[in-house]
mmCIF file of C-alpha atoms in Angstrom:
data_model
loop_
_atom_site.group_PDB
_atom_site.id
_atom_site.type_symbol
_atom_site.label_atom_id
_atom_site.label_comp_id
_atom_site.label_asym_id
_atom_site.label_seq_id
_atom_site.Cartn_x
_atom_site.Cartn_y
_atom_site.Cartn_z
ATOM 1 C CA MET A 1 172.508 33.075 46.287
ATOM 2 C CA SER A 2 170.154 32.355 49.465
ATOM 3 C CA ILE A 3 170.703 32.743 52.851
ATOM 4 C CA GLU A 4 169.573 29.929 54.942
ATOM 5 C CA ILE A 5 169.083 31.154 59.014
ATOM 6 C CA ARG A 6 168.847 28.236 60.939
ATOM 7 C CA ARG A 7 168.117 28.217 65.214
ATOM 8 C CA VAL A 8 170.238 26.363 67.409
ATOM 9 C CA ASN A 9 168.545 23.961 69.363
ATOM 10 C CA THR A 10 171.065 20.985 70.479
ATOM 11 C CA ARG A 11 174.276 20.911 72.516
ATOM 12 C CA HIS A 12 176.134 20.294 68.961
ATOM 13 C CA GLU A 13 174.386 23.327 67.435
ATOM 14 C CA ARG A 14 175.709 25.128 70.143
ATOM 15 C CA LYS A 15 179.229 24.045 70.248
ATOM 16 C CA GLN A 16 179.059 24.646 66.208
ATOM 17 C CA PHE A 17 177.844 28.004 66.892
ATOM 18 C CA ILE A 18 180.892 28.567 69.526
ATOM 19 C CA LYS A 19 183.402 27.289 67.413
ATOM 20 C CA PHE A 20 182.269 29.144 64.200
ATOM 21 C CA ALA A 21 184.611 32.086 65.403
ATOM 22 C CA TRP A 22 187.543 30.267 64.796
ATOM 23 C CA LYS A 23 186.831 30.588 60.945
ATOM 24 C CA ILE A 24 186.598 34.263 61.113
ATOM 25 C CA TYR A 25 189.656 34.750 63.152
ATOM 26 C CA ARG A 26 192.232 32.077 62.201
ATOM 27 C CA LYS A 27 192.213 32.826 58.471
ATOM 28 C CA ASP A 28 193.331 36.601 58.720
ATOM 29 C CA PRO A 29 197.049 36.717 60.293
ATOM 30 C CA GLU A 30 196.090 40.174 61.801
ATOM 31 C CA LEU A 31 192.848 39.042 63.516
ATOM 32 C CA ASN A 32 194.720 35.624 64.939
ATOM 33 C CA ARG A 33 197.768 37.725 65.976
ATOM 34 C CA ASN A 34 195.277 39.518 68.597
ATOM 35 C CA TRP A 35 192.410 37.352 69.082
ATOM 36 C CA VAL A 36 192.313 35.205 72.159
ATOM 37 C CA PRO A 37 190.196 31.911 71.404
ATOM 38 C CA PRO A 38 187.094 31.898 73.900
ATOM 39 C CA VAL A 39 186.922 29.133 76.861
ATOM 40 C CA VAL A 40 184.659 26.967 74.800
ATOM 41 C CA SER A 41 183.284 25.046 78.243
ATOM 42 C CA ASP A 42 182.510 28.566 79.803
ATOM 43 C CA TYR A 43 180.476 29.414 76.611
ATOM 44 C CA MET A 44 178.738 26.158 76.579
ATOM 45 C CA LYS A 45 177.557 27.046 80.011
ATOM 46 C CA THR A 46 177.129 30.832 79.521
ATOM 47 C CA LEU A 47 174.160 29.376 76.721
ATOM 48 C CA ASP A 48 172.906 26.631 78.357
ATOM 49 C CA THR A 49 169.542 28.158 79.209
ATOM 50 C CA GLU A 50 168.947 25.305 81.779
ATOM 51 C CA LYS A 51 172.641 26.507 83.341
ATOM 52 C CA TYR A 52 173.181 29.489 83.482
ATOM 53 C CA PRO A 53 171.341 31.757 86.167
ATOM 54 C CA LEU A 54 170.768 34.720 83.736
ATOM 55 C CA TYR A 55 167.696 32.544 82.291
ATOM 56 C CA GLU A 56 165.942 32.796 85.031
ATOM 57 C CA HIS A 57 164.538 36.062 84.113
ATOM 58 C CA ALA A 58 165.937 36.299 80.423
ATOM 59 C CA ASP A 59 165.201 34.179 77.029
ATOM 60 C CA LEU A 60 167.496 33.218 74.648
ATOM 61 C CA ALA A 61 167.455 31.906 70.598
ATOM 62 C CA MET A 62 170.609 31.492 68.896
ATOM 63 C CA PHE A 63 171.052 31.535 64.917
ATOM 64 C CA THR A 64 173.694 30.608 62.212
ATOM 65 C CA ALA A 65 173.675 31.723 58.751
ATOM 66 C CA TRP A 66 174.250 28.940 56.095
ATOM 67 C CA LYS A 67 175.168 29.585 52.317
ATOM 68 C CA GLU A 68 175.290 26.541 50.187
ATOM 69 C CA GLY A 69 175.718 24.033 53.236
ATOM 70 C CA ILE A 70 178.551 26.300 54.765
ATOM 71 C CA MET A 71 177.921 28.174 57.987
ATOM 72 C CA VAL A 72 178.842 31.785 57.561
ATOM 73 C CA GLY A 73 177.413 33.462 60.131
ATOM 74 C CA THR A 74 176.396 33.738 63.746
ATOM 75 C CA ILE A 75 174.111 35.732 66.879
ATOM 76 C CA ALA A 76 171.832 35.533 69.648
ATOM 77 C CA ALA A 77 169.335 37.378 70.571
ATOM 78 C CA ILE A 78 168.005 37.935 74.188
ATOM 79 C CA GLN A 79 165.031 39.263 75.972
ATOM 80 C CA ASN A 80 165.927 40.239 79.696
ATOM 81 C CA ARG A 81 162.997 40.853 81.456
ATOM 82 C CA ARG A 82 164.305 41.936 84.470
ATOM 83 C CA HIS A 83 166.081 44.883 82.772
ATOM 84 C CA ASN A 84 162.780 45.781 81.188
ATOM 85 C CA GLU A 85 161.255 45.896 84.583
ATOM 86 C CA ILE A 86 163.855 48.257 85.596
ATOM 87 C CA HIS A 87 164.635 50.241 83.282
ATOM 88 C CA GLN A 88 160.815 50.311 82.031
ATOM 89 C CA ASP A 89 161.565 49.745 78.485
ATOM 90 C CA LYS A 90 161.125 47.481 75.206
ATOM 91 C CA VAL A 91 164.856 47.135 74.578
ATOM 92 C CA GLY A 92 166.106 43.700 73.494
ATOM 93 C CA PHE A 93 169.580 42.465 73.028
ATOM 94 C CA TRP A 94 171.845 40.914 70.445
ATOM 95 C CA GLY A 95 175.295 39.594 70.667
ATOM 96 C CA PHE A 96 177.605 36.440 70.170
ATOM 97 C CA PHE A 97 177.972 38.298 66.631
ATOM 98 C CA GLU A 98 179.974 36.493 64.117
ATOM 99 C CA CYS A 99 180.014 36.902 60.348
ATOM 100 C CA ILE A 100 182.059 36.833 57.500
ATOM 101 C CA ASP A 101 182.822 39.997 55.180
ATOM 102 C CA ASP A 102 178.845 40.199 53.601
ATOM 103 C CA GLN A 103 176.338 42.263 54.251
ATOM 104 C CA LYS A 104 173.664 40.008 53.386
ATOM 105 C CA VAL A 105 174.458 37.559 55.283
ATOM 106 C CA ALA A 106 175.042 40.457 58.518
ATOM 107 C CA ASP A 107 171.161 41.428 57.577
ATOM 108 C CA ALA A 108 170.002 38.347 57.505
ATOM 109 C CA LEU A 109 171.028 37.283 61.194
ATOM 110 C CA PHE A 110 169.972 41.064 62.394
ATOM 111 C CA GLU A 111 166.565 40.344 60.719
ATOM 112 C CA ALA A 112 166.200 36.883 62.216
ATOM 113 C CA ALA A 113 167.555 38.363 65.929
ATOM 114 C CA ALA A 114 165.124 41.446 65.712
ATOM 115 C CA MET A 115 161.816 39.134 64.540
ATOM 116 C CA TRP A 116 162.468 37.080 67.454
ATOM 117 C CA LEU A 117 162.893 39.992 69.840
ATOM 118 C CA LYS A 118 159.283 41.732 68.075
ATOM 119 C CA SER A 119 157.756 38.600 68.784
ATOM 120 C CA LYS A 120 158.193 38.712 72.688
ATOM 121 C CA GLY A 121 156.614 42.770 72.727
ATOM 122 C CA LEU A 122 160.406 44.029 72.278
ATOM 123 C CA ASP A 123 160.944 47.614 70.410
ATOM 124 C CA THR A 124 164.296 48.072 69.928
ATOM 125 C CA MET A 125 167.427 45.857 69.772
ATOM 126 C CA ARG A 126 170.758 46.967 71.589
ATOM 127 C CA GLY A 127 174.200 45.092 70.715
ATOM 128 C CA PRO A 128 176.556 43.382 71.467
ATOM 129 C CA VAL A 129 175.832 42.264 74.759
ATOM 130 C CA SER A 130 176.580 38.800 75.275
ATOM 131 C CA PRO A 131 174.089 38.102 77.206
ATOM 132 C CA SER A 132 173.769 40.582 79.690
ATOM 133 C CA MET A 133 175.747 43.783 80.428
ATOM 134 C CA ASN A 134 176.994 42.370 83.807
ATOM 135 C CA ASP A 135 178.669 40.009 80.904
ATOM 136 C CA GLN A 136 180.761 40.971 77.827
ATOM 137 C CA CYS A 137 179.535 43.660 75.802
ATOM 138 C CA GLY A 138 180.633 46.429 73.314
ATOM 139 C CA MET A 139 181.547 45.887 69.563
ATOM 140 C CA LEU A 140 185.288 47.085 69.498
ATOM 141 C CA THR A 141 186.353 50.212 67.148
ATOM 142 C CA LYS A 142 189.571 51.281 67.984
ATOM 143 C CA GLY A 143 192.876 49.493 70.231
ATOM 144 C CA TYR A 144 192.959 46.502 67.183
ATOM 145 C CA ASP A 145 196.920 46.217 67.522
ATOM 146 C CA SER A 146 196.554 44.559 70.897
ATOM 147 C CA PRO A 147 194.643 41.196 72.453
ATOM 148 C CA PRO A 148 191.790 42.018 74.528
ATOM 149 C CA VAL A 149 192.400 41.537 78.440
ATOM 150 C CA PHE A 150 190.365 38.962 80.531
ATOM 151 C CA LEU A 151 185.914 39.377 79.569
ATOM 152 C CA MET A 152 186.934 41.889 77.109
ATOM 153 C CA LEU A 153 185.571 41.469 73.480
ATOM 154 C CA TYR A 154 187.688 41.600 69.954
ATOM 155 C CA ASN A 155 186.052 42.010 66.738
ATOM 156 C CA PRO A 156 187.506 42.722 62.883
ATOM 157 C CA PRO A 157 187.258 46.130 61.755
ATOM 158 C CA TYR A 158 184.362 45.679 59.253
ATOM 159 C CA TYR A 159 181.779 44.437 61.831
ATOM 160 C CA ASN A 160 181.172 48.110 62.704
ATOM 161 C CA GLU A 161 180.615 48.585 58.853
ATOM 162 C CA LEU A 162 177.875 45.709 59.091
ATOM 163 C CA CYS A 163 176.027 46.858 61.921
ATOM 164 C CA LEU A 164 175.803 50.679 60.536
ATOM 165 C CA ASN A 165 174.906 49.782 56.798
ATOM 166 C CA SER A 166 172.292 47.251 58.545
ATOM 167 C CA GLY A 167 170.622 50.911 60.046
ATOM 168 C CA HIS A 168 172.058 50.424 63.890
ATOM 169 C CA LYS A 169 173.256 53.786 65.719
ATOM 170 C CA ILE A 170 175.674 54.486 68.017
ATOM 171 C CA GLY A 171 173.713 53.892 71.650
ATOM 172 C CA GLN A 172 176.545 54.524 73.814
ATOM 173 C CA GLU A 173 180.283 54.680 73.565
ATOM 174 C CA LEU A 174 182.750 52.650 76.024
ATOM 175 C CA LEU A 175 186.324 53.195 77.552
ATOM 176 C CA ALA A 176 189.147 50.946 78.140
ATOM 177 C CA TRP A 177 191.813 52.540 80.160
ATOM 178 C CA TYR A 178 195.501 51.600 79.735
ATOM 179 C CA ILE A 179 197.606 52.420 82.862
ATOM 180 C CA ASP A 180 201.687 52.109 82.564
ATOM 181 C CA GLN A 181 202.854 51.706 86.217
ATOM 182 C CA LYS A 182 205.792 54.013 85.273
ATOM 183 C CA MET A 183 203.642 56.703 84.578
ATOM 184 C CA ILE A 184 202.229 56.805 88.358
ATOM 185 C CA ASP A 185 203.310 58.699 90.641
ATOM 186 C CA ILE A 186 203.287 56.140 93.419
ATOM 187 C CA THR A 187 204.561 58.152 96.036
ATOM 188 C CA ARG A 188 202.471 60.851 95.637
ATOM 189 C CA LEU A 189 199.119 58.495 95.130
ATOM 190 C CA SER A 190 200.193 56.814 98.276
ATOM 191 C CA ARG A 191 200.257 60.135 99.969
ATOM 192 C CA ILE A 192 197.247 61.314 99.717
ATOM 193 C CA ALA A 193 195.325 57.646 100.312
ATOM 194 C CA GLN A 194 196.704 57.860 103.955
ATOM 195 C CA HIS A 195 195.520 61.805 104.149
ATOM 196 C CA VAL A 196 191.904 60.341 102.971
ATOM 197 C CA LEU A 197 192.087 57.221 105.097
ATOM 198 C CA LYS A 198 193.134 59.580 108.449
ATOM 199 C CA ARG A 199 190.781 61.894 107.582
ATOM 200 C CA GLU A 200 187.791 59.941 107.519
ATOM 201 C CA GLY A 201 188.650 57.132 109.926
ATOM 202 C CA LEU A 202 188.794 54.409 107.299
ATOM 203 C CA SER A 203 191.286 51.260 106.477
ATOM 204 C CA VAL A 204 191.539 49.045 103.806
ATOM 205 C CA ARG A 205 192.294 45.000 104.005
ATOM 206 C CA ASP A 206 192.787 42.417 101.205
ATOM 207 C CA LEU A 207 190.258 40.017 100.537
ATOM 208 C CA ASP A 208 190.144 36.735 103.015
ATOM 209 C CA MET A 209 189.945 33.629 101.243
ATOM 210 C CA LYS A 210 188.799 31.826 104.056
ATOM 211 C CA ARG A 211 185.683 33.836 103.879
ATOM 212 C CA PHE A 212 185.123 33.639 100.498
ATOM 213 C CA ASP A 213 181.438 33.460 100.507
ATOM 214 C CA SER A 214 180.951 35.998 102.972
ATOM 215 C CA GLU A 215 183.214 38.589 101.261
ATOM 216 C CA ILE A 216 181.718 37.875 97.744
ATOM 217 C CA GLU A 217 178.399 38.992 100.284
ATOM 218 C CA LYS A 218 180.128 41.950 100.850
ATOM 219 C CA ILE A 219 180.890 43.031 97.098
ATOM 220 C CA ARG A 220 177.544 42.245 95.618
ATOM 221 C CA GLU A 221 175.578 44.617 98.188
ATOM 222 C CA ILE A 222 178.099 47.339 97.493
ATOM 223 C CA TYR A 223 178.102 46.717 93.471
ATOM 224 C CA ASN A 224 174.274 46.749 93.467
ATOM 225 C CA LYS A 225 174.007 49.871 95.423
ATOM 226 C CA ALA A 226 176.871 52.030 93.750
ATOM 227 C CA TRP A 227 175.932 50.931 90.154
ATOM 228 C CA GLU A 228 172.173 51.045 90.131
ATOM 229 C CA LYS A 229 172.123 54.665 88.573
ATOM 230 C CA ASN A 230 174.286 53.567 86.017
ATOM 231 C CA TRP A 231 173.003 53.275 82.253
ATOM 232 C CA GLY A 232 171.699 49.537 81.447
ATOM 233 C CA PHE A 233 172.729 48.406 85.057
ATOM 234 C CA VAL A 234 170.491 45.599 85.905
ATOM 235 C CA PRO A 235 171.167 44.231 89.788
ATOM 236 C CA MET A 236 172.410 40.896 89.615
ATOM 237 C CA THR A 237 170.465 37.853 91.409
ATOM 238 C CA ASP A 238 172.126 36.136 94.464
ATOM 239 C CA LYS A 239 172.154 32.966 92.106
ATOM 240 C CA GLU A 240 173.750 35.195 88.936
ATOM 241 C CA PHE A 241 176.531 36.731 91.602
ATOM 242 C CA ASP A 242 177.059 32.956 93.127
ATOM 243 C CA PHE A 243 177.703 31.572 89.784
ATOM 244 C CA MET A 244 180.433 34.642 88.678
ATOM 245 C CA ALA A 245 182.390 34.410 92.171
ATOM 246 C CA LYS A 246 182.855 30.589 91.907
ATOM 247 C CA SER A 247 183.801 30.764 88.309
ATOM 248 C CA LEU A 248 186.166 33.730 89.146
ATOM 249 C CA LYS A 249 187.364 32.229 92.139
ATOM 250 C CA PRO A 250 190.438 29.811 90.975
ATOM 251 C CA LEU A 251 191.550 33.332 89.708
ATOM 252 C CA ALA A 252 191.363 35.509 92.404
ATOM 253 C CA ASP A 253 194.601 36.818 93.756
ATOM 254 C CA PRO A 254 193.437 38.505 96.988
ATOM 255 C CA HIS A 255 196.099 41.060 97.021
ATOM 256 C CA PHE A 256 194.041 42.811 94.359
ATOM 257 C CA ILE A 257 190.758 42.633 95.536
ATOM 258 C CA TYR A 258 190.030 45.174 98.313
ATOM 259 C CA PHE A 259 187.925 46.773 100.791
ATOM 260 C CA VAL A 260 187.835 49.736 102.421
ATOM 261 C CA GLU A 261 186.082 49.974 105.982
ATOM 262 C CA ASP A 262 184.977 52.875 108.022
ATOM 263 C CA LYS A 263 185.841 52.896 111.745
ATOM 264 C CA ASP A 264 183.134 50.631 112.729
ATOM 265 C CA GLY A 265 184.317 47.676 110.137
ATOM 266 C CA LYS A 266 181.439 48.600 107.737
ATOM 267 C CA THR A 267 182.421 47.860 104.131
ATOM 268 C CA ILE A 268 181.612 51.146 102.498
ATOM 269 C CA GLY A 269 183.905 50.429 98.666
ATOM 270 C CA PHE A 270 185.712 47.553 96.923
ATOM 271 C CA SER A 271 187.950 47.169 94.345
ATOM 272 C CA LEU A 272 188.233 43.741 92.209
ATOM 273 C CA SER A 273 190.983 43.373 89.759
ATOM 274 C CA LEU A 274 192.092 39.807 88.319
ATOM 275 C CA PRO A 275 195.254 38.816 86.270
ATOM 276 C CA ASP A 276 194.866 39.597 82.416
ATOM 277 C CA ILE A 277 195.091 35.639 81.812
ATOM 278 C CA ASN A 278 193.914 35.893 78.337
ATOM 279 C CA GLN A 279 198.034 36.258 78.025
ATOM 280 C CA ALA A 280 197.758 32.403 78.684
ATOM 281 C CA LEU A 281 194.400 31.556 77.455
ATOM 282 C CA LYS A 282 195.823 32.960 73.655
ATOM 283 C CA HIS A 283 198.043 30.315 73.883
ATOM 284 C CA VAL A 284 195.830 26.875 74.767
ATOM 285 C CA ASN A 285 192.835 27.378 71.505
ATOM 286 C CA GLY A 286 190.317 27.619 73.780
ATOM 287 C CA ASN A 287 190.811 24.376 75.961
ATOM 288 C CA PRO A 288 192.558 24.688 78.750
ATOM 289 C CA PHE A 289 191.001 22.006 80.492
ATOM 290 C CA THR A 290 192.854 19.192 78.191
ATOM 291 C CA PRO A 291 196.035 17.763 79.396
ATOM 292 C CA TRP A 292 197.991 19.782 77.023
ATOM 293 C CA GLY A 293 196.273 22.540 77.022
ATOM 294 C CA LEU A 294 196.366 22.679 80.924
ATOM 295 C CA VAL A 295 200.455 22.423 81.034
ATOM 296 C CA LYS A 296 200.603 25.138 78.205
ATOM 297 C CA TYR A 297 198.288 27.292 80.424
ATOM 298 C CA LEU A 298 200.363 26.949 83.768
ATOM 299 C CA TRP A 299 203.081 27.632 81.850
ATOM 300 C CA TYR A 300 202.202 31.150 80.307
ATOM 301 C CA LYS A 301 200.654 32.014 83.566
ATOM 302 C CA ARG A 302 203.866 32.335 84.971
ATOM 303 C CA ASN A 303 204.508 35.648 82.926
ATOM 304 C CA ILE A 304 201.225 37.639 83.277
ATOM 305 C CA SER A 305 202.609 40.921 83.196
ATOM 306 C CA THR A 306 198.987 42.785 83.409
ATOM 307 C CA TYR A 307 195.791 42.645 85.198
ATOM 308 C CA ARG A 308 192.334 44.275 84.828
ATOM 309 C CA THR A 309 190.473 46.190 86.882
ATOM 310 C CA ILE A 310 186.871 45.009 86.699
ATOM 311 C CA THR A 311 184.939 47.264 89.047
ATOM 312 C CA MET A 312 184.834 49.687 91.786
ATOM 313 C CA GLY A 313 181.987 50.536 94.176
ATOM 314 C CA VAL A 314 181.670 52.636 96.949
ATOM 315 C CA LEU A 315 178.542 53.656 99.013
ATOM 316 C CA PRO A 316 176.784 56.906 97.551
ATOM 317 C CA GLU A 317 177.194 58.668 100.838
ATOM 318 C CA TYR A 318 180.720 57.995 100.280
ATOM 319 C CA ARG A 319 181.068 59.265 96.520
ATOM 320 C CA ASN A 320 183.916 62.171 95.974
ATOM 321 C CA LYS A 321 185.834 61.851 99.271
ATOM 322 C CA GLY A 322 188.644 60.563 97.753
ATOM 323 C CA ILE A 323 188.323 56.682 98.409
ATOM 324 C CA ASP A 324 189.150 55.846 94.665
ATOM 325 C CA SER A 325 192.627 57.015 95.765
ATOM 326 C CA ILE A 326 193.282 54.636 98.677
ATOM 327 C CA MET A 327 192.281 51.416 96.252
ATOM 328 C CA ASN A 328 194.498 52.301 93.333
ATOM 329 C CA ALA A 329 196.992 53.326 95.756
ATOM 330 C CA ARG A 330 197.060 49.691 97.208
ATOM 331 C CA ILE A 331 196.895 48.271 93.451
ATOM 332 C CA SER A 332 199.482 50.024 92.463
ATOM 333 C CA GLU A 333 201.564 49.487 95.118
ATOM 334 C CA TYR A 334 201.525 45.812 95.417
ATOM 335 C CA GLY A 335 201.734 45.662 91.968
ATOM 336 C CA GLY A 336 204.914 47.202 91.354
ATOM 337 C CA LYS A 337 206.532 45.015 93.597
ATOM 338 C CA HIS A 338 205.379 41.694 92.026
ATOM 339 C CA GLY A 339 206.229 42.381 88.510
ATOM 340 C CA LEU A 340 202.797 43.680 87.187
ATOM 341 C CA PHE A 341 203.529 46.902 85.947
ATOM 342 C CA ALA A 342 200.464 47.622 83.814
ATOM 343 C CA SER A 343 196.754 47.208 84.436
ATOM 344 C CA GLU A 344 193.525 47.926 81.854
ATOM 345 C CA MET A 345 190.736 49.794 83.628
ATOM 346 C CA SER A 346 187.726 48.266 81.852
ATOM 347 C CA TRP A 347 184.944 49.147 80.534
ATOM 348 C CA VAL A 348 183.757 52.822 81.267
ATOM 349 C CA LEU A 349 181.291 54.810 79.893
ATOM 350 C CA LYS A 350 182.891 57.545 77.574
ATOM 351 C CA SER A 351 179.915 59.646 79.503
ATOM 352 C CA ASN A 352 181.524 59.164 82.931
ATOM 353 C CA GLU A 353 183.705 62.019 83.273
ATOM 354 C CA ALA A 354 184.381 61.316 86.513
ATOM 355 C CA MET A 355 186.098 57.922 86.019
ATOM 356 C CA SER A 356 187.482 59.382 83.170
ATOM 357 C CA LYS A 357 189.369 62.189 85.512
ATOM 358 C CA LEU A 358 190.051 59.281 88.059
ATOM 359 C CA ALA A 359 191.810 57.552 84.805
ATOM 360 C CA LYS A 360 193.747 60.756 83.807
ATOM 361 C CA VAL A 361 195.120 60.991 87.518
ATOM 362 C CA ILE A 362 196.740 57.670 87.352
ATOM 363 C CA GLY A 363 198.550 58.154 83.844
ATOM 364 C CA GLY A 364 195.725 56.192 81.935
ATOM 365 C CA ILE A 365 195.270 56.421 78.245
ATOM 366 C CA PRO A 366 191.966 55.631 76.344
ATOM 367 C CA TYR A 367 193.639 53.119 74.089
ATOM 368 C CA LYS A 368 190.302 50.872 73.058
ATOM 369 C CA GLU A 369 186.778 51.965 72.279
ATOM 370 C CA TYR A 370 184.030 50.386 72.037
ATOM 371 C CA VAL A 371 180.143 50.728 71.126
ATOM 372 C CA ILE A 372 176.964 49.657 71.767
ATOM 373 C CA TYR A 373 174.691 49.813 68.970
ATOM 374 C CA GLU A 374 170.814 50.531 68.740
ATOM 375 C CA LYS A 375 167.934 49.944 66.435
ATOM 376 C CA ALA A 376 164.541 50.418 66.405
ATOM 377 C CA ILE A 377 162.703 46.861 65.368
#
């Protein structure tokens, strides 16, 4: 039976591309129990090459697979020219992969992405990256028994077999650390934080929502400096960072976004955590902005019990001075007082021993694992 690959061109086809995931997860009770449907309107923006700022320096092609007139899979291919300039390589990316349990369909999708990437002069495909390393990435390989937190991915276990059988190799492994507040000695952590603050002449404060734009600029500057040597990292442009900040502003709890400053008021580090709104999004079927969807979202949002620490950044000259203990103490103290008794720290490269050590110190357990695959094309 032949498999037809179609290129996505119209807005209607883009929405079909996004909605295909429902066919994979809704029909399987186990997957459906933990899957959180993507917010359709957000994905529509992310895949809109006219609106999403990534595409000022990247190209995107989306493909769907069909059998007997029925859609059976999706994939996107991305050329990130900024990545290639910074890393001096010819790596292209694939993401937004969804597929029935059929190796031939998966092979056809990977081949379509590979051919498009090769036409751009690239020699390696890496994924899932949807659509950049600053967005969602990684194929879940461990931790299927619980839902993903906000902005993390979920997939059926068989996706990994489809990748491996199609010739992909493990490029990098990622970890998500689960941190239970009951496992943290908050008194000891706070004591350490106070010692570091005094020793280094530092202070810590919450984000000031009245100065949101300038606060975000501080985060952008440190983020790009702190992460510049990380594997696969590409600094975000001003437009990309502003777009992200605007998207996340309605979710921001200033008591979970911290700045560490030196004695002169210079910001030398930050920590960004967000409430795990997936606990509410799970109930709105990808549409939180319809009247009924909004009512359900607001209802379930009241009972969010966890948060996700998305990123921390410290200027290079302040590393290994215990700055992380200051921010972790602040998170733990506030969370413990306001009914948020668990968090996820994600994602962390498995090879990043320093971050893993930090997670262990505060009682973290590596409860989910992800893989980014690579393949020569």
